[in-house]
PDB file of C-alpha atoms in Angstrom:
ATOM      1  CA  MET A   1      -0.018  -0.090  -0.004  1.00 74.00           C
ATOM      2  CA  LYS A   2       1.462   3.373  -0.937  1.00 91.00           C
ATOM      3  CA  ARG A   3       1.101   5.869   2.130  1.00 97.00           C
ATOM      4  CA  PRO A   4       3.238   8.591   3.605  1.00 98.00           C
ATOM      5  CA  HIS A   5       5.859   7.946   6.166  1.00 98.00           C
ATOM      6  CA  VAL A   6       4.262   8.395   9.659  1.00 98.00           C
ATOM      7  CA  ILE A   7       6.077  10.193  12.528  1.00 98.00           C
ATOM      8  CA  CYS A   8       4.299  10.472  15.880  1.00 98.00           C
ATOM      9  CA  HIS A   9       5.473  14.098  17.558  1.00 98.00           C
ATOM     10  CA  MET A  10       3.892  14.551  20.886  1.00 98.00           C
ATOM     11  CA  MET A  11       5.022  16.025  24.191  1.00 97.00           C
ATOM     12  CA  SER A  12       3.882  14.834  27.538  1.00 97.00           C
ATOM     13  CA  SER A  13       4.415  14.822  31.351  1.00 97.00           C
ATOM     14  CA  VAL A  14       6.710  12.102  32.865  1.00 97.00           C
ATOM     15  CA  ASP A  15       3.830  10.170  33.492  1.00 96.00           C
ATOM     16  CA  GLY A  16       2.340  10.411  29.993  1.00 96.00           C
ATOM     17  CA  LYS A  17      -0.552  13.160  30.345  1.00 96.00           C
ATOM     18  CA  ILE A  18      -0.978  15.624  27.111  1.00 95.00           C
ATOM     19  CA  LEU A  19      -3.894  17.620  28.171  1.00 90.00           C
ATOM     20  CA  THR A  20      -1.928  20.855  28.869  1.00 91.00           C
ATOM     21  CA  ALA A  21      -5.022  22.314  30.359  1.00 88.00           C
ATOM     22  CA  ASN A  22      -4.601  20.445  33.768  1.00 90.00           C
ATOM     23  CA  TRP A  23      -0.920  22.003  33.966  1.00 90.00           C
ATOM     24  CA  ARG A  24      -2.487  25.458  35.333  1.00 90.00           C
ATOM     25  CA  ASP A  25       0.507  27.433  34.202  1.00 89.00           C
ATOM     26  CA  GLU A  26      -0.043  29.584  31.101  1.00 91.00           C
ATOM     27  CA  GLU A  27       3.451  30.543  30.879  1.00 92.00           C
ATOM     28  CA  LEU A  28       4.926  27.277  31.564  1.00 89.00           C
ATOM     29  CA  THR A  29       2.633  25.642  28.703  1.00 92.00           C
ATOM     30  CA  GLN A  30       3.337  28.478  26.231  1.00 94.00           C
ATOM     31  CA  THR A  31       7.260  27.450  26.791  1.00 95.00           C
ATOM     32  CA  PHE A  32       6.600  23.812  26.007  1.00 96.00           C
ATOM     33  CA  ALA A  33       4.013  24.740  23.137  1.00 95.00           C
ATOM     34  CA  GLY A  34       6.829  26.597  21.614  1.00 96.00           C
ATOM     35  CA  CYS A  35       9.630  23.747  22.220  1.00 96.00           C
ATOM     36  CA  PHE A  36       7.158  21.588  20.561  1.00 96.00           C
ATOM     37  CA  GLU A  37       6.619  23.642  17.282  1.00 95.00           C
ATOM     38  CA  ARG A  38      10.230  23.989  17.066  1.00 96.00           C
ATOM     39  CA  TYR A  39      11.269  20.443  16.971  1.00 97.00           C
ATOM     40  CA  HIS A  40       8.107  19.646  15.054  1.00 95.00           C
ATOM     41  CA  GLY A  41       9.820  22.197  12.531  1.00 94.00           C
ATOM     42  CA  THR A  42      13.265  19.743  12.464  1.00 96.00           C
ATOM     43  CA  PHE A  43      11.149  17.367  10.359  1.00 96.00           C
ATOM     44  CA  SER A  44      10.968  17.399   6.459  1.00 96.00           C
ATOM     45  CA  SER A  45       7.036  16.757   6.434  1.00 97.00           C
ATOM     46  CA  GLN A  46       4.084  17.928   3.861  1.00 98.00           C
ATOM     47  CA  ALA A  47       1.528  17.418   6.354  1.00 98.00           C
ATOM     48  CA  TRP A  48       0.448  17.188   9.963  1.00 98.00           C
ATOM     49  CA  MET A  49      -2.661  15.469  11.417  1.00 98.00           C
ATOM     50  CA  CYS A  50      -4.844  16.028  14.463  1.00 97.00           C
ATOM     51  CA  GLY A  51      -8.301  14.726  16.010  1.00 94.00           C
ATOM     52  CA  ARG A  52     -11.354  16.923  15.754  1.00 95.00           C
ATOM     53  CA  VAL A  53     -10.955  17.794  19.543  1.00 92.00           C
ATOM     54  CA  THR A  54      -7.693  19.055  19.167  1.00 92.00           C
ATOM     55  CA  MET A  55      -8.517  20.919  16.126  1.00 95.00           C
ATOM     56  CA  ALA A  56     -11.378  22.499  17.442  1.00 94.00           C
ATOM     57  CA  ARG A  57      -9.562  23.672  20.785  1.00 90.00           C
ATOM     58  CA  ASP A  58      -6.314  24.943  19.073  1.00 90.00           C
ATOM     59  CA  PHE A  59      -6.734  25.584  15.678  1.00 93.00           C
ATOM     60  CA  SER A  60     -10.423  26.182  14.348  1.00 93.00           C
ATOM     61  CA  GLY A  61     -10.627  29.717  16.253  1.00 87.00           C
ATOM     62  CA  GLY A  62     -14.376  28.606  17.143  1.00 87.00           C
ATOM     63  CA  ALA A  63     -15.784  28.903  13.874  1.00 93.00           C
ATOM     64  CA  GLN A  64     -19.243  27.113  13.554  1.00 95.00           C
ATOM     65  CA  PRO A  65     -19.881  25.577  10.231  1.00 97.00           C
ATOM     66  CA  GLU A  66     -22.404  27.567   8.093  1.00 96.00           C
ATOM     67  CA  LEU A  67     -24.629  24.865   6.768  1.00 97.00           C
ATOM     68  CA  LEU A  68     -27.260  25.533   3.934  1.00 96.00           C
ATOM     69  CA  PRO A  69     -29.020  22.795   1.552  1.00 96.00           C
ATOM     70  CA  ALA A  70     -26.852  21.357  -1.252  1.00 96.00           C
ATOM     71  CA  PRO A  71     -28.096  22.105  -4.510  1.00 95.00           C
ATOM     72  CA  HIS A  72     -28.032  18.504  -5.417  1.00 96.00           C
ATOM     73  CA  PRO A  73     -27.027  15.318  -3.970  1.00 96.00           C
ATOM     74  CA  LEU A  74     -23.237  15.153  -3.502  1.00 97.00           C
ATOM     75  CA  ALA A  75     -21.519  11.663  -4.165  1.00 97.00           C
ATOM     76  CA  ARG A  76     -19.102  10.529  -1.480  1.00 97.00           C
ATOM     77  CA  GLU A  77     -16.081  10.909  -3.217  1.00 97.00           C
ATOM     78  CA  PRO A  78     -12.861  12.832  -2.443  1.00 98.00           C
ATOM     79  CA  PHE A  79     -12.728  16.632  -3.090  1.00 98.00           C
ATOM     80  CA  VAL A  80      -9.421  18.528  -3.730  1.00 98.00           C
ATOM     81  CA  GLY A  81      -9.891  22.401  -2.794  1.00 98.00           C
ATOM     82  CA  ASP A  82      -6.471  23.682  -3.643  1.00 98.00           C
ATOM     83  CA  ARG A  83      -4.490  21.913  -6.350  1.00 97.00           C
ATOM     84  CA  ASN A  84      -1.790  23.714  -5.765  1.00 97.00           C
ATOM     85  CA  ALA A  85      -1.188  23.245  -2.117  1.00 98.00           C
ATOM     86  CA  THR A  86       2.145  21.886  -0.876  1.00 98.00           C
ATOM     87  CA  SER A  87       1.300  21.685   2.858  1.00 98.00           C
ATOM     88  CA  PHE A  88      -1.587  20.603   4.556  1.00 98.00           C
ATOM     89  CA  ALA A  89      -3.192  20.143   7.853  1.00 98.00           C
ATOM     90  CA  VAL A  90      -5.193  16.961   8.064  1.00 98.00           C
ATOM     91  CA  ALA A  91      -8.288  17.051  10.682  1.00 98.00           C
ATOM     92  CA  VAL A  92     -10.000  13.981  11.573  1.00 97.00           C
ATOM     93  CA  ASP A  93     -13.813  14.644  11.950  1.00 97.00           C
ATOM     94  CA  ALA A  94     -15.572  11.716  11.492  1.00 96.00           C
ATOM     95  CA  HIS A  95     -18.931  13.149  11.855  1.00 96.00           C
ATOM     96  CA  GLY A  96     -18.601  16.793  10.123  1.00 97.00           C
ATOM     97  CA  LYS A  97     -18.562  18.984  12.978  1.00 97.00           C
ATOM     98  CA  LEU A  98     -15.545  21.350  12.411  1.00 98.00           C
ATOM     99  CA  GLY A  99     -15.902  24.944  11.342  1.00 98.00           C
ATOM    100  CA  TRP A 100     -13.366  27.105   9.465  1.00 98.00           C
ATOM    101  CA  GLU A 101     -12.585  30.868   8.860  1.00 95.00           C
ATOM    102  CA  GLY A 102     -10.906  29.655   5.681  1.00 96.00           C
ATOM    103  CA  ASN A 103      -9.431  26.686   3.757  1.00 98.00           C
ATOM    104  CA  THR A 104      -6.174  26.897   5.637  1.00 98.00           C
ATOM    105  CA  THR A 105      -4.756  26.970   9.149  1.00 97.00           C
ATOM    106  CA  GLY A 106      -1.279  28.263  10.026  1.00 94.00           C
ATOM    107  CA  GLY A 107      -0.748  28.434   6.209  1.00 96.00           C
ATOM    108  CA  ASP A 108      -1.465  24.857   5.522  1.00 98.00           C
ATOM    109  CA  HIS A 109      -4.360  23.643   3.309  1.00 98.00           C
ATOM    110  CA  LEU A 110      -7.192  21.858   5.364  1.00 98.00           C
ATOM    111  CA  ILE A 111      -8.126  18.276   4.311  1.00 98.00           C
ATOM    112  CA  GLU A 112     -10.999  17.151   6.149  1.00 98.00           C
ATOM    113  CA  VAL A 113     -11.193  13.177   6.981  1.00 98.00           C
ATOM    114  CA  LEU A 114     -14.892  12.247   7.064  1.00 98.00           C
ATOM    115  CA  THR A 115     -16.973   9.185   6.966  1.00 98.00           C
ATOM    116  CA  GLU A 116     -19.903   8.928   4.627  1.00 98.00           C
ATOM    117  CA  GLN A 117     -22.616   9.546   7.281  1.00 96.00           C
ATOM    118  CA  VAL A 118     -21.788  13.084   6.954  1.00 98.00           C
ATOM    119  CA  GLY A 119     -24.544  14.963   5.722  1.00 97.00           C
ATOM    120  CA  ASP A 120     -24.761  16.880   2.163  1.00 98.00           C
ATOM    121  CA  ALA A 121     -25.176  20.238   4.053  1.00 98.00           C
ATOM    122  CA  TYR A 122     -21.621  20.013   5.627  1.00 98.00           C
ATOM    123  CA  LEU A 123     -19.970  18.440   2.406  1.00 98.00           C
ATOM    124  CA  HIS A 124     -21.564  21.740   0.449  1.00 98.00           C
ATOM    125  CA  TYR A 125     -20.331  23.763   3.358  1.00 98.00           C
ATOM    126  CA  LEU A 126     -16.651  22.236   2.931  1.00 98.00           C
ATOM    127  CA  GLN A 127     -16.944  22.703  -1.204  1.00 98.00           C
ATOM    128  CA  ARG A 128     -17.610  26.539  -0.534  1.00 98.00           C
ATOM    129  CA  LYS A 129     -15.015  26.911   1.688  1.00 98.00           C
ATOM    130  CA  GLY A 130     -12.415  25.230  -0.899  1.00 98.00           C
ATOM    131  CA  ILE A 131     -11.636  22.794   2.086  1.00 98.00           C
ATOM    132  CA  SER A 132     -10.431  19.171   0.596  1.00 98.00           C
ATOM    133  CA  TYR A 133     -11.976  16.208   1.999  1.00 98.00           C
ATOM    134  CA  LEU A 134     -11.939  12.524   1.610  1.00 98.00           C
ATOM    135  CA  PHE A 135     -13.993   9.555   3.042  1.00 98.00           C
ATOM    136  CA  ALA A 136     -12.340   6.540   4.939  1.00 95.00           C
ATOM    137  CA  GLY A 137     -15.517   4.381   5.735  1.00 94.00           C
ATOM    138  CA  LYS A 138     -19.265   4.279   6.144  1.00 95.00           C
ATOM    139  CA  THR A 139     -19.320   4.964   9.801  1.00 94.00           C
ATOM    140  CA  GLU A 140     -16.048   4.201  11.398  1.00 92.00           C
ATOM    141  CA  VAL A 141     -12.491   5.807  10.027  1.00 95.00           C
ATOM    142  CA  ASP A 142     -10.117   3.372   8.429  1.00 96.00           C
ATOM    143  CA  PHE A 143      -6.696   4.976   8.888  1.00 97.00           C
ATOM    144  CA  ALA A 144      -5.362   2.626   6.228  1.00 97.00           C
ATOM    145  CA  VAL A 145      -7.603   4.104   3.789  1.00 97.00           C
ATOM    146  CA  VAL A 146      -7.160   7.560   4.914  1.00 98.00           C
ATOM    147  CA  LEU A 147      -3.301   7.255   4.250  1.00 98.00           C
ATOM    148  CA  GLN A 148      -3.468   5.779   1.082  1.00 98.00           C
ATOM    149  CA  GLN A 149      -5.605   8.476  -0.160  1.00 98.00           C
ATOM    150  CA  LEU A 150      -3.713  10.981   1.394  1.00 98.00           C
ATOM    151  CA  ALA A 151      -0.585   9.703  -0.846  1.00 98.00           C
ATOM    152  CA  GLU A 152      -2.620   9.247  -3.815  1.00 97.00           C
ATOM    153  CA  LEU A 153      -4.522  12.753  -3.716  1.00 97.00           C
ATOM    154  CA  PHE A 154      -1.915  14.905  -2.544  1.00 98.00           C
ATOM    155  CA  PRO A 155       1.867  15.439  -2.496  1.00 98.00           C
ATOM    156  CA  ILE A 156       2.700  14.191   1.161  1.00 98.00           C
ATOM    157  CA  GLN A 157       5.359  11.763   1.583  1.00 98.00           C
ATOM    158  CA  THR A 158       5.664  12.226   5.389  1.00 98.00           C
ATOM    159  CA  LEU A 159       2.993  12.968   7.807  1.00 98.00           C
ATOM    160  CA  MET A 160       3.274  14.146  11.188  1.00 98.00           C
ATOM    161  CA  LEU A 161       0.897  12.512  13.710  1.00 98.00           C
ATOM    162  CA  GLU A 162       0.077  15.047  16.640  1.00 97.00           C
ATOM    163  CA  GLY A 163      -2.885  13.591  18.838  1.00 90.00           C
ATOM    164  CA  GLY A 164      -5.052  13.455  20.571  1.00 90.00           C
ATOM    165  CA  GLY A 165      -4.238  10.075  22.296  1.00 93.00           C
ATOM    166  CA  HIS A 166      -7.160   8.207  20.766  1.00 93.00           C
ATOM    167  CA  LEU A 167      -6.097   9.353  17.159  1.00 96.00           C
ATOM    168  CA  ASN A 168      -2.632   7.993  17.884  1.00 96.00           C
ATOM    169  CA  GLY A 169      -3.888   4.984  19.755  1.00 95.00           C
ATOM    170  CA  SER A 170      -6.053   4.149  16.562  1.00 95.00           C
ATOM    171  CA  LEU A 171      -2.894   4.156  14.223  1.00 96.00           C
ATOM    172  CA  LEU A 172      -0.609   2.545  16.626  1.00 95.00           C
ATOM    173  CA  ASN A 173      -3.388  -0.260  16.791  1.00 93.00           C
ATOM    174  CA  ALA A 174      -3.307  -0.656  13.006  1.00 94.00           C
ATOM    175  CA  GLY A 175       0.399  -0.575  12.583  1.00 95.00           C
ATOM    176  CA  LEU A 176       0.698   2.491  10.705  1.00 97.00           C
ATOM    177  CA  ILE A 177       3.280   4.544  12.728  1.00 97.00           C
ATOM    178  CA  ASP A 178       6.721   4.694  11.634  1.00 97.00           C
ATOM    179  CA  GLU A 179       8.612   6.869  13.937  1.00 98.00           C
ATOM    180  CA  LEU A 180       7.670   8.212  17.712  1.00 98.00           C
ATOM    181  CA  SER A 181       9.278  11.705  18.752  1.00 98.00           C
ATOM    182  CA  LEU A 182       8.348  12.267  22.252  1.00 98.00           C
ATOM    183  CA  LEU A 183       9.221  15.710  23.908  1.00 98.00           C
ATOM    184  CA  VAL A 184       9.119  14.392  27.968  1.00 98.00           C
ATOM    185  CA  LEU A 185       8.478  17.203  29.777  1.00 97.00           C
ATOM    186  CA  PRO A 186       9.579  17.916  33.737  1.00 96.00           C
ATOM    187  CA  LEU A 187       6.252  17.612  34.960  1.00 96.00           C
ATOM    188  CA  ALA A 188       4.411  15.361  37.193  1.00 96.00           C
ATOM    189  CA  ASP A 189       0.692  15.797  36.292  1.00 95.00           C
ATOM    190  CA  GLY A 190      -1.306  12.829  38.173  1.00 94.00           C
ATOM    191  CA  THR A 191      -4.741  13.787  36.992  1.00 94.00           C
ATOM    192  CA  PRO A 192      -6.848  10.646  36.954  1.00 93.00           C
ATOM    193  CA  GLN A 193      -8.230   9.605  33.618  1.00 91.00           C
ATOM    194  CA  SER A 194      -6.587  12.225  31.686  1.00 93.00           C
ATOM    195  CA  PRO A 195      -5.463  11.607  28.201  1.00 92.00           C
ATOM    196  CA  THR A 196      -2.057   9.892  27.506  1.00 95.00           C
ATOM    197  CA  THR A 197      -0.032   9.714  24.448  1.00 96.00           C
ATOM    198  CA  PHE A 198      -1.580   6.703  23.095  1.00 95.00           C
ATOM    199  CA  GLU A 199      -5.233   5.536  23.962  1.00 91.00           C
ATOM    200  CA  VAL A 200      -6.689   2.749  21.911  1.00 88.00           C
ATOM    201  CA  SER A 201     -10.694   3.163  21.787  1.00 81.00           C
ATOM    202  CA  ASP A 202     -12.975   0.754  23.612  1.00 76.00           C
ATOM    203  CA  TYR A 203     -14.579  -0.137  20.116  1.00 72.00           C
ATOM    204  CA  LEU A 204     -11.470  -1.348  18.583  1.00 71.00           C
ATOM    205  CA  THR A 205      -9.793  -4.851  19.176  1.00 75.00           C
ATOM    206  CA  LYS A 206      -6.799  -3.815  20.776  1.00 80.00           C
ATOM    207  CA  GLY A 207      -3.546  -5.424  19.701  1.00 80.00           C
ATOM    208  CA  PRO A 208      -0.170  -6.557  21.793  1.00 88.00           C
ATOM    209  CA  ALA A 209       1.698  -3.854  22.604  1.00 89.00           C
ATOM    210  CA  THR A 210       4.079  -2.448  20.173  1.00 92.00           C
ATOM    211  CA  ARG A 211       8.120  -2.989  20.893  1.00 94.00           C
ATOM    212  CA  LEU A 212       9.929   0.258  19.837  1.00 96.00           C
ATOM    213  CA  HIS A 213      13.518   0.690  19.232  1.00 97.00           C
ATOM    214  CA  LEU A 214      15.231   3.926  20.908  1.00 98.00           C
ATOM    215  CA  THR A 215      17.386   5.800  17.989  1.00 98.00           C
ATOM    216  CA  ASP A 216      18.324   9.090  19.934  1.00 98.00           C
ATOM    217  CA  VAL A 217      18.226  10.700  23.236  1.00 98.00           C
ATOM    218  CA  GLN A 218      18.818  14.753  23.770  1.00 98.00           C
ATOM    219  CA  ARG A 219      18.394  16.858  26.699  1.00 98.00           C
ATOM    220  CA  LEU A 220      17.105  20.066  25.607  1.00 97.00           C
ATOM    221  CA  ASP A 221      16.456  23.218  27.531  1.00 95.00           C
ATOM    222  CA  ASN A 222      14.151  23.744  30.435  1.00 94.00           C
ATOM    223  CA  ASP A 223      15.052  20.006  31.411  1.00 97.00           C
ATOM    224  CA  VAL A 224      13.110  18.658  28.529  1.00 97.00           C
ATOM    225  CA  VAL A 225      13.993  15.182  27.004  1.00 98.00           C
ATOM    226  CA  TRP A 226      13.569  14.311  23.512  1.00 98.00           C
ATOM    227  CA  LEU A 227      13.433  10.763  22.902  1.00 98.00           C
ATOM    228  CA  LYS A 228      13.128   9.220  19.360  1.00 98.00           C
ATOM    229  CA  TYR A 229      12.094   5.826  18.331  1.00 98.00           C
ATOM    230  CA  ARG A 230      11.709   3.641  15.442  1.00 98.00           C
ATOM    231  CA  PHE A 231       8.770   1.168  15.198  1.00 95.00           C
ATOM    232  CA  THR A 232       9.718  -2.306  14.570  1.00 83.00           C
ATOM    233  CA  HIS A 233       7.352  -3.055  11.685  1.00 64.00           C
ATOM    234  CA  SER A 234       9.006  -0.041   9.871  1.00 46.00           C
TER     235      SER A 234
END
């Protein structure tokens, strides 16, 4: 199967927690967020992918979709909103809930990953905005299908997978991650039932634990440790 090389790039507390709102220190959070973005930039990638909750919280600007009736029934087939785009932000939005100000975020062209249950009004909204979209299954997202379409429809050779935990866990469980880049922050969170780097959803049949091979360790500023791993199936 043709697909992009997938690098999961995340930051977490020493106990694996990834929800920054629990840290209750805005200045510290901004410092670590800057570190995350800086080391994201060290990879040569054409796209990054996040789940709906992360996109709504951090990237959509709180926009709501402006739904109007579609002028005619719309086929459940991919739509490319900008054929000249060279960098991409991929939003996994199975039920079609995200709203956007335009067809980019941070200068990257938006691609929505949907399921076929999404209504015509939402597809019409994305087309009006010039936002690309693709379908990954009837009711559940098949990430192998997602990656194959991203490689075939767009110039994406390397994809940065950047959460949340359930999105990461779905690709982990499907054996679709090639590398892990983990920034371990000098924080002990301790929040019970808070998201971690990898969370396999209850509706999935969980596979065995995945064996990783350590490829690099670096101590960074502010006592951050950067761990890099290669997945055994790579």
